[in-house]
mmCIF file of C-alpha atoms and ligand atoms in Angstrom:
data_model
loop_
_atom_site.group_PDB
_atom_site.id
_atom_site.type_symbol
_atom_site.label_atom_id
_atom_site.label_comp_id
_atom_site.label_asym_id
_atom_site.label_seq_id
_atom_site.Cartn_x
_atom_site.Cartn_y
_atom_site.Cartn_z
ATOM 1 C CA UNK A 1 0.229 -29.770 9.714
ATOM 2 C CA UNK A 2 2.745 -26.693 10.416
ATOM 3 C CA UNK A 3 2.686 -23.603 7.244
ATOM 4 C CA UNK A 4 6.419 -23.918 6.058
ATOM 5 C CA UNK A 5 7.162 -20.011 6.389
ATOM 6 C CA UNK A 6 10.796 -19.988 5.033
ATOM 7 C CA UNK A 7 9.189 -19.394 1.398
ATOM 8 C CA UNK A 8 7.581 -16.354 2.344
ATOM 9 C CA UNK A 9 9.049 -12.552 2.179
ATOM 10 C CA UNK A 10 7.028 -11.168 4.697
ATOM 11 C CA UNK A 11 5.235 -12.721 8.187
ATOM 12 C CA UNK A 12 2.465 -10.894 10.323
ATOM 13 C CA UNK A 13 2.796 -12.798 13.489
ATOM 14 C CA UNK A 14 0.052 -11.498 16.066
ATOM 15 C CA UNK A 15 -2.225 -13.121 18.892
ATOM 16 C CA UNK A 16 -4.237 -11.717 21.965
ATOM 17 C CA UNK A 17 -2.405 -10.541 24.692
ATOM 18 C CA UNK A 18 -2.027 -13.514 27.969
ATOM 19 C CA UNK A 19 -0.479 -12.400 31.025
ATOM 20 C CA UNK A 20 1.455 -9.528 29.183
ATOM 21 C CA UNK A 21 3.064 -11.841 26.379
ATOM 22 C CA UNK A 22 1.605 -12.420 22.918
ATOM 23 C CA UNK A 23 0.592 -16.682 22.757
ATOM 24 C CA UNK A 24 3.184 -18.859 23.395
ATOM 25 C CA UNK A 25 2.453 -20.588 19.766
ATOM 26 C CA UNK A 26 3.502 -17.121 18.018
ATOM 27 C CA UNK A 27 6.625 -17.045 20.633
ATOM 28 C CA UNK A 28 7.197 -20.710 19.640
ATOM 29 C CA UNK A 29 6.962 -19.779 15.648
ATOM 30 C CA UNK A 30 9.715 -17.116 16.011
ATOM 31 C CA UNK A 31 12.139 -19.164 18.184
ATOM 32 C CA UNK A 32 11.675 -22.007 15.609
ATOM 33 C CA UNK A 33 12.577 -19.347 12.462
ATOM 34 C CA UNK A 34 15.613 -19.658 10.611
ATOM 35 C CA UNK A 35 18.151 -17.012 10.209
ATOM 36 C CA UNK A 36 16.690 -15.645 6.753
ATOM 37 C CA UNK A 37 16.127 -12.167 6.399
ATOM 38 C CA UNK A 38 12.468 -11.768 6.242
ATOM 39 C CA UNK A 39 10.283 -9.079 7.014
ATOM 40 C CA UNK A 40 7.917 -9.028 10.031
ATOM 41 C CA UNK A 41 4.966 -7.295 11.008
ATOM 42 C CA UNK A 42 3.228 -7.725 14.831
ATOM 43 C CA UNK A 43 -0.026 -7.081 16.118
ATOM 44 C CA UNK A 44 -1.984 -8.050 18.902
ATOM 45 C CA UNK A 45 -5.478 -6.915 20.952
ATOM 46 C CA UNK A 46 -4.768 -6.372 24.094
ATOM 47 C CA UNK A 47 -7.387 -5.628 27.395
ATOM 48 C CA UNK A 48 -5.022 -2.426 28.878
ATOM 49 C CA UNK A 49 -4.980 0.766 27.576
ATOM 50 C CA UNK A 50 -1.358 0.509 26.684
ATOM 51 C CA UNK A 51 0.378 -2.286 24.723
ATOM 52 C CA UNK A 52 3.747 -1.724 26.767
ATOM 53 C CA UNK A 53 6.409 -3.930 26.290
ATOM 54 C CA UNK A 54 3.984 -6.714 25.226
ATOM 55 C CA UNK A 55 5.583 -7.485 22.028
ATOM 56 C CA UNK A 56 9.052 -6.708 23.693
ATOM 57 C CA UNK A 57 10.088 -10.757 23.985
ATOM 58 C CA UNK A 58 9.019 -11.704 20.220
ATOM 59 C CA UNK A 59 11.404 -8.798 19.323
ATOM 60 C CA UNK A 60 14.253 -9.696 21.273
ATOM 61 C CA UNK A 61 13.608 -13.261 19.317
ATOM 62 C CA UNK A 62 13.309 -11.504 15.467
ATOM 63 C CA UNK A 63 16.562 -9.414 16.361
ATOM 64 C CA UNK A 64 18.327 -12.478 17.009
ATOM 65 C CA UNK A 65 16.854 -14.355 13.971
ATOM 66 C CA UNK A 66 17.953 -11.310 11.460
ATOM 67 C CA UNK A 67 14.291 -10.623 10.817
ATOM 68 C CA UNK A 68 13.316 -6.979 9.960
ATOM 69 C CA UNK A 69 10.939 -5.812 11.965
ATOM 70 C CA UNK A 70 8.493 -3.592 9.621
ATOM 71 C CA UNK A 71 5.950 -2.297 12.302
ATOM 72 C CA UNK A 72 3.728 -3.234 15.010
ATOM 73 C CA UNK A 73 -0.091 -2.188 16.222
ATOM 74 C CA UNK A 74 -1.756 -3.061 18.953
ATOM 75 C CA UNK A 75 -5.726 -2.592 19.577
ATOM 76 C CA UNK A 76 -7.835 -3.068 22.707
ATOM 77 C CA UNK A 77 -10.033 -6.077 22.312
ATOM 78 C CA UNK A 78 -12.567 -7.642 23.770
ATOM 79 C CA UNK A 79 -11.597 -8.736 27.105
ATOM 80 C CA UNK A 80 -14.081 -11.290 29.320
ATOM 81 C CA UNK A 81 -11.394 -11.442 32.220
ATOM 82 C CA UNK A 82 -11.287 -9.311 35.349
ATOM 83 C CA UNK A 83 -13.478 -6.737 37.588
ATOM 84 C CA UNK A 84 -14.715 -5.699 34.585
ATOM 85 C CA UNK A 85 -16.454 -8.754 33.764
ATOM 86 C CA UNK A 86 -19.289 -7.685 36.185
ATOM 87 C CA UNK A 87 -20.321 -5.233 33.397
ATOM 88 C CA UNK A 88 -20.145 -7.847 30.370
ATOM 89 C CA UNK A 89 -16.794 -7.521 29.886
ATOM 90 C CA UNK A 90 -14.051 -4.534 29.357
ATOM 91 C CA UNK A 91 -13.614 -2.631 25.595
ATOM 92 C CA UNK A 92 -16.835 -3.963 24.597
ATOM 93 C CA UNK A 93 -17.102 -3.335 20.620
ATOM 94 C CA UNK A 94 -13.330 -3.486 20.322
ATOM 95 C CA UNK A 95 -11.556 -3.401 17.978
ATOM 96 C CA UNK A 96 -14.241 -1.484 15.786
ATOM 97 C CA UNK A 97 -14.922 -0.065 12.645
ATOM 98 C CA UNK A 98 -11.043 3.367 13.737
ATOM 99 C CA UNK A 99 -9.070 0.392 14.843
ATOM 100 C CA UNK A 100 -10.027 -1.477 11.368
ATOM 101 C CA UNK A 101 -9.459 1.808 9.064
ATOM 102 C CA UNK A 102 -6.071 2.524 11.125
ATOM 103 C CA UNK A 103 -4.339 -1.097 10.417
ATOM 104 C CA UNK A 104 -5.491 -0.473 7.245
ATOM 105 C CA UNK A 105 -3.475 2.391 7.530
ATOM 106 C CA UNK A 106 -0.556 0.536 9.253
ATOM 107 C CA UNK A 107 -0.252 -1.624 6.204
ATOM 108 C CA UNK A 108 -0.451 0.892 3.725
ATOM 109 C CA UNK A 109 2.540 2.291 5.213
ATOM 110 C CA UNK A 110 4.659 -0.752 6.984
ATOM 111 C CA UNK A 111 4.107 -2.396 3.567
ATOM 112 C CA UNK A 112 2.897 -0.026 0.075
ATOM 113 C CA UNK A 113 3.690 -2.875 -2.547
ATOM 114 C CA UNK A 114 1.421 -5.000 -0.968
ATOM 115 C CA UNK A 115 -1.411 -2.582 -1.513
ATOM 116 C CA UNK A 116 -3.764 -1.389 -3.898
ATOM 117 C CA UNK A 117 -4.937 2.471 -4.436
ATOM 118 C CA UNK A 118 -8.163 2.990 -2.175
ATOM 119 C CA UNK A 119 -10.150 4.004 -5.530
ATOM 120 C CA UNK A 120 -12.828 4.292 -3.609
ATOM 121 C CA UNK A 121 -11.435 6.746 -1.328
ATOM 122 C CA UNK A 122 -10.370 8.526 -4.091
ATOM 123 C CA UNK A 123 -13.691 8.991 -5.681
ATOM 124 C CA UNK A 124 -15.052 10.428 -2.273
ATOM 125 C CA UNK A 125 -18.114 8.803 -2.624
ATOM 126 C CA UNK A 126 -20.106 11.929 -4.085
ATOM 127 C CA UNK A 127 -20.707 10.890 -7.798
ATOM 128 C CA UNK A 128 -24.292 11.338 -8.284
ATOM 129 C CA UNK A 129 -26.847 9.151 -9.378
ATOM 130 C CA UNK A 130 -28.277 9.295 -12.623
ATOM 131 C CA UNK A 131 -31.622 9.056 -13.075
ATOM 132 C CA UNK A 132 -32.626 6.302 -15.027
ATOM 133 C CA UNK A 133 -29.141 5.054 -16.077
ATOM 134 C CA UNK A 134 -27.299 1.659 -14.604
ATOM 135 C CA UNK A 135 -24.848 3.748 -12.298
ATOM 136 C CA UNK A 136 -21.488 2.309 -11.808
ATOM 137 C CA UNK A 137 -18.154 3.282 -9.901
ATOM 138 C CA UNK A 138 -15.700 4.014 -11.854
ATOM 139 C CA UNK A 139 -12.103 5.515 -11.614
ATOM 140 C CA UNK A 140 -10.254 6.917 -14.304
ATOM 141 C CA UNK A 141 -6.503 6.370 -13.223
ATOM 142 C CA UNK A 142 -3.875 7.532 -16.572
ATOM 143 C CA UNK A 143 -5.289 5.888 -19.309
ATOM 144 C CA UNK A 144 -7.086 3.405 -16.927
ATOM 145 C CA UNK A 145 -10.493 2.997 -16.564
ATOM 146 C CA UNK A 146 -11.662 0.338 -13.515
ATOM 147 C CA UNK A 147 -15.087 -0.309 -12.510
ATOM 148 C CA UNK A 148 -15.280 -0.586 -8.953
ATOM 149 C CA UNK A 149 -17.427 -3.726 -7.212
ATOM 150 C CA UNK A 150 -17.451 -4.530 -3.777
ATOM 151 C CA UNK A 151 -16.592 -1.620 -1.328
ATOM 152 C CA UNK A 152 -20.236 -1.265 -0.296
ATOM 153 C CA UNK A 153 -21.714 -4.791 -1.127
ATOM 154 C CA UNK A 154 -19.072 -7.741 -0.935
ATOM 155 C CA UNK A 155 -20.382 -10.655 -2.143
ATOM 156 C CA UNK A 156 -18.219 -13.766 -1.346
ATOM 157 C CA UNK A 157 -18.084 -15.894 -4.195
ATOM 158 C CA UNK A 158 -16.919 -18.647 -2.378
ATOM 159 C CA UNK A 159 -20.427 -18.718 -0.865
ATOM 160 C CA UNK A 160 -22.291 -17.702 -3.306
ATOM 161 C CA UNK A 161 -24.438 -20.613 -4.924
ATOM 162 C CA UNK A 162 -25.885 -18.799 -7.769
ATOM 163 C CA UNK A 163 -28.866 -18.913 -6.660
ATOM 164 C CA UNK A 164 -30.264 -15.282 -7.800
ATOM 165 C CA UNK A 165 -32.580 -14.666 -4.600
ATOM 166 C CA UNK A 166 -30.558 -11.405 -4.141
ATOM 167 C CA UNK A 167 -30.879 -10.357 -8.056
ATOM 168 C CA UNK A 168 -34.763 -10.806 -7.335
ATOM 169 C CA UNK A 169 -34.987 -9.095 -4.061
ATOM 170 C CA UNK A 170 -32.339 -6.181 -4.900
ATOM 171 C CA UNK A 171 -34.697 -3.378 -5.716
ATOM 172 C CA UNK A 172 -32.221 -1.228 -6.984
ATOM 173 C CA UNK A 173 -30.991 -3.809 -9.816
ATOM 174 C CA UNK A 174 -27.596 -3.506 -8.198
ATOM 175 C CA UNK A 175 -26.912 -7.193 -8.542
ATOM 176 C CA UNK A 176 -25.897 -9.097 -11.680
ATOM 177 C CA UNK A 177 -25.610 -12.938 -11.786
ATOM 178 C CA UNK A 178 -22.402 -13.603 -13.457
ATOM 179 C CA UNK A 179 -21.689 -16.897 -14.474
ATOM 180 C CA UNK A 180 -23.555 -18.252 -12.017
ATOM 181 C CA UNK A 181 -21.980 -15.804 -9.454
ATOM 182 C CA UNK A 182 -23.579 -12.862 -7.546
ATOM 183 C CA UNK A 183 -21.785 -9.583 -8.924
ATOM 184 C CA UNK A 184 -22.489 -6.264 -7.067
ATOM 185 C CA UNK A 185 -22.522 -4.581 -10.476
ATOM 186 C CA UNK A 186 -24.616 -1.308 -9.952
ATOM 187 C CA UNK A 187 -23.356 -0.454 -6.498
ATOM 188 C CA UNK A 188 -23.847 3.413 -6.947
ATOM 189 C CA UNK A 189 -27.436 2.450 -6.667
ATOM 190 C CA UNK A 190 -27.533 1.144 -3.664
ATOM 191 C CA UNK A 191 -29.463 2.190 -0.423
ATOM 192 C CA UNK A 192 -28.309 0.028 1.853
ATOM 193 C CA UNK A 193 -31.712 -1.331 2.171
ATOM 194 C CA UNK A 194 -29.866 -4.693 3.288
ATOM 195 C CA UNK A 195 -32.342 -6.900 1.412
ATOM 196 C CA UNK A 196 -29.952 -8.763 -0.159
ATOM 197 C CA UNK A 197 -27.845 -9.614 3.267
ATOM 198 C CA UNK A 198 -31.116 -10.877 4.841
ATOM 199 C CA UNK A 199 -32.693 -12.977 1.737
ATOM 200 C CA UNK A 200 -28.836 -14.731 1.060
ATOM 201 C CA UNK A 201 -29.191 -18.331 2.657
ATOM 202 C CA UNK A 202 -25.500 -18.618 2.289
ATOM 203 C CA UNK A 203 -24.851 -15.245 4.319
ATOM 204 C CA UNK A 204 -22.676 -14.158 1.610
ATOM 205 C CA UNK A 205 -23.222 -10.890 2.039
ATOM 206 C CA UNK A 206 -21.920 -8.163 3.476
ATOM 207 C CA UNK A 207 -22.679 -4.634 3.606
ATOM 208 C CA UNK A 208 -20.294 -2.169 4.708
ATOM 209 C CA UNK A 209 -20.799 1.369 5.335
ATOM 210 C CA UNK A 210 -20.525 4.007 8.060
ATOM 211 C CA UNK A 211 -22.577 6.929 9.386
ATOM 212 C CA UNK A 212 -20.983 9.060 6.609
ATOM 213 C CA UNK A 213 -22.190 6.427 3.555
ATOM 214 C CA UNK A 214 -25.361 6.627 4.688
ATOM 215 C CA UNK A 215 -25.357 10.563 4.329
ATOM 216 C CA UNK A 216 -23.826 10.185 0.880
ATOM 217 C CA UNK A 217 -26.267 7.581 0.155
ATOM 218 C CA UNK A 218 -29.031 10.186 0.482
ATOM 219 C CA UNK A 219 -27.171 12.947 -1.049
ATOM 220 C CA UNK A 220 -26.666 10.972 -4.136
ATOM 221 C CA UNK A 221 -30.266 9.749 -4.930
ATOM 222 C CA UNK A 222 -32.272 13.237 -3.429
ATOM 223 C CA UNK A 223 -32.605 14.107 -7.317
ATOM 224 C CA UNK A 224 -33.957 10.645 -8.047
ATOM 225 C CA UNK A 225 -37.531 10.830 -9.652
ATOM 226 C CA UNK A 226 -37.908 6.667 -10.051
ATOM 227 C CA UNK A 227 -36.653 3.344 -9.069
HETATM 228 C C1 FMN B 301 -5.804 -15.494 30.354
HETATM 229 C C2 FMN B 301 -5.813 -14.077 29.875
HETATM 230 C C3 FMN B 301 -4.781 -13.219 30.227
HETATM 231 C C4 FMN B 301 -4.761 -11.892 29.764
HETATM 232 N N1 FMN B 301 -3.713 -11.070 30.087
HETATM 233 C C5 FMN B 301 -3.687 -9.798 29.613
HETATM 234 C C6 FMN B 301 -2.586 -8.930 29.920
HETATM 235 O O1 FMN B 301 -1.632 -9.293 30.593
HETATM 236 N N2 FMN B 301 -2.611 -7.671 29.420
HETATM 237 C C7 FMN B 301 -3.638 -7.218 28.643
HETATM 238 O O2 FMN B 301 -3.596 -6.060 28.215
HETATM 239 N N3 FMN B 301 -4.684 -8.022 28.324
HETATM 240 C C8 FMN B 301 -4.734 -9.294 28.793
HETATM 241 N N4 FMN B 301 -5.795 -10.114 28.483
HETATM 242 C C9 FMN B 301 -6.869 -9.601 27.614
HETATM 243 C C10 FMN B 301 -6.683 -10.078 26.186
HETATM 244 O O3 FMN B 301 -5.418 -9.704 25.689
HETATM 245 C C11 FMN B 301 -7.721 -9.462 25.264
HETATM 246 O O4 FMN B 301 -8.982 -9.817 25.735
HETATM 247 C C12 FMN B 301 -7.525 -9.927 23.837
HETATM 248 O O5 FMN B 301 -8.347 -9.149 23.002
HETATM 249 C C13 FMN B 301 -7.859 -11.410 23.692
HETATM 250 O O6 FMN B 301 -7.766 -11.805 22.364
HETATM 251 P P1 FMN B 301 -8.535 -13.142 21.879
HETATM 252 O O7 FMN B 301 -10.009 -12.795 21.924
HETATM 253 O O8 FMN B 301 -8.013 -13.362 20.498
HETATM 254 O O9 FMN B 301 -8.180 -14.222 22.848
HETATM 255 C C14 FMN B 301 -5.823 -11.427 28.950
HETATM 256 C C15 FMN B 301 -6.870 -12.304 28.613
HETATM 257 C C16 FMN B 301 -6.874 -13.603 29.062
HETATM 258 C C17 FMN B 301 -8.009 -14.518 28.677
HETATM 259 S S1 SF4 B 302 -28.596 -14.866 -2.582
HETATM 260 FE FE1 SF4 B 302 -26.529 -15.360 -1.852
HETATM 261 S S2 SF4 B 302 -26.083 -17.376 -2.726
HETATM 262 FE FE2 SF4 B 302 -27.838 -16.557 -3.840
HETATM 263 S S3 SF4 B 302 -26.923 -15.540 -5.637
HETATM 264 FE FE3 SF4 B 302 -27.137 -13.987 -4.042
HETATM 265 S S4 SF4 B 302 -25.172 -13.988 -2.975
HETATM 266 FE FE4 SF4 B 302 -25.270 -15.868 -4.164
HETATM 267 S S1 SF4 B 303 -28.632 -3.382 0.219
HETATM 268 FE FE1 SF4 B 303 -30.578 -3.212 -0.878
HETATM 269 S S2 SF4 B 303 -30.141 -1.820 -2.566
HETATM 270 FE FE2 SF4 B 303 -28.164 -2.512 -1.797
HETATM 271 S S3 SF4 B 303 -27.654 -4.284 -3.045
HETATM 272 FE FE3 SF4 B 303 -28.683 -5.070 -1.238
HETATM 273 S S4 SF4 B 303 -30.843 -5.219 -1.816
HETATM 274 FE FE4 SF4 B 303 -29.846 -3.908 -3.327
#
């Protein structure tokens, strides 16, 4: 069954790059768009260094459809075609962990209402951990206070059975069972230890963290006397 897109504001239309065109079925979704004016935003991943005119005949098509064209990005990807294929392939690892934090980026700018503050780029990630106490993230934003969950350990509660193995194996008490849910409650606490990922039948879990975490992950518990 086809999405009806005429009842949304904004589209992201975006595909791989085929013999310098995006996919015909994203070329076929624009030619088939009615005259509204929505917003769109393109992307692709692409095996060249340069992106070119790649997205140049789905913009000819939004121009003529009265579409606003909001932005477009373009990463290498992964690309298991030509001489390079001798090696395993060209832009192995791509996109990665820049290309991720700069479309994050691209959408905080091509579209701010659709975005939340990065609270946890805010806090800078250097609150210390207290000794003893249940340490949580929070941001104090006016007269707001929210309690951050999930930048470091996302739990997907669409997975998540309930089960508790996590809870047990967690030991840094980060995780709370929630009505019935796994809740990354305590995630100051957390080493990164991965645990939880590796005892979670349902792979629910996900750590994420870079080099830079990892320091502050130290940083914060160097003062720590106990578990
Ligand atoms: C049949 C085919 C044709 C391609 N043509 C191009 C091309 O013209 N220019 C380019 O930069 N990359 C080209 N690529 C590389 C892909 O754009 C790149 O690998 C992209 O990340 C694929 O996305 P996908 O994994 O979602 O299919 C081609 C790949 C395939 C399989
Ligand atoms: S181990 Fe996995 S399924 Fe079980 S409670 Fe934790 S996140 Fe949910
Ligand atoms: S990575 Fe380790 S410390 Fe962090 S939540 Fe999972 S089990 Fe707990």
């Amino acid at each position: 069954m086809e999405e009806d897109l005429t009842k949304y504001e904004t589209i992201g239309l975006g595909s791989g790059i085929y013999f310098g065109n995006l996919h015909p079925s994203i070329i076929n979704i624009a030619k088939n768009f009615d005259n509204s004016p929505q917003r769109v935003f393109i992307f692709s991943t692409r095996g060249n260094p340069i992106h070119g005119k790649y997205h140049g005949q789905l913009k000819e098509i939004l121009n003529t459809k009265g579409k606003r064209i909001v932005g477009e990005i373009s990463f290498k990807g992964y690309d298991g075609t030509g001489p390079f294929l001798i090696f395993g392939g060209g832009n192995i690892g791509r996109p990665n962990e820049r290309d991720l934090s700069q479309s994050i980026s691209f959408i905080r700018k091509a579209l701010p209402e659709y975005c939340i503050k990065d609270y946890y780029k805010l806090l800078d990630n250097r609150l210390p951990v207290i000794d003893g106490s249940t340490n949580k993230y929070y941001y104090k934003d006016g007269k707001n206070l929210f309690l951050l969950r999930g930048d470091i350990v996302s739990i997907n509660q669409n997975l998540c059975t309930g089960c508790g193995r996590c809870k047990t194996v967690c030991p840094m008490g980060v995780i709370e069972l929630i009505d019935k849910k796994a809740i990354p409650d305590k995630e100051l606490d957390c080493t990164l230890c991965n645990l939880c990922c590796i005892n979670c039948k349902e792979r629910a879990i996900t750590l994420h963290y870079n080099w830079r975490d990892t320091i502050n992950v130290a940083k914060r518990h160097k003062n720590r006397k106990s578990l």
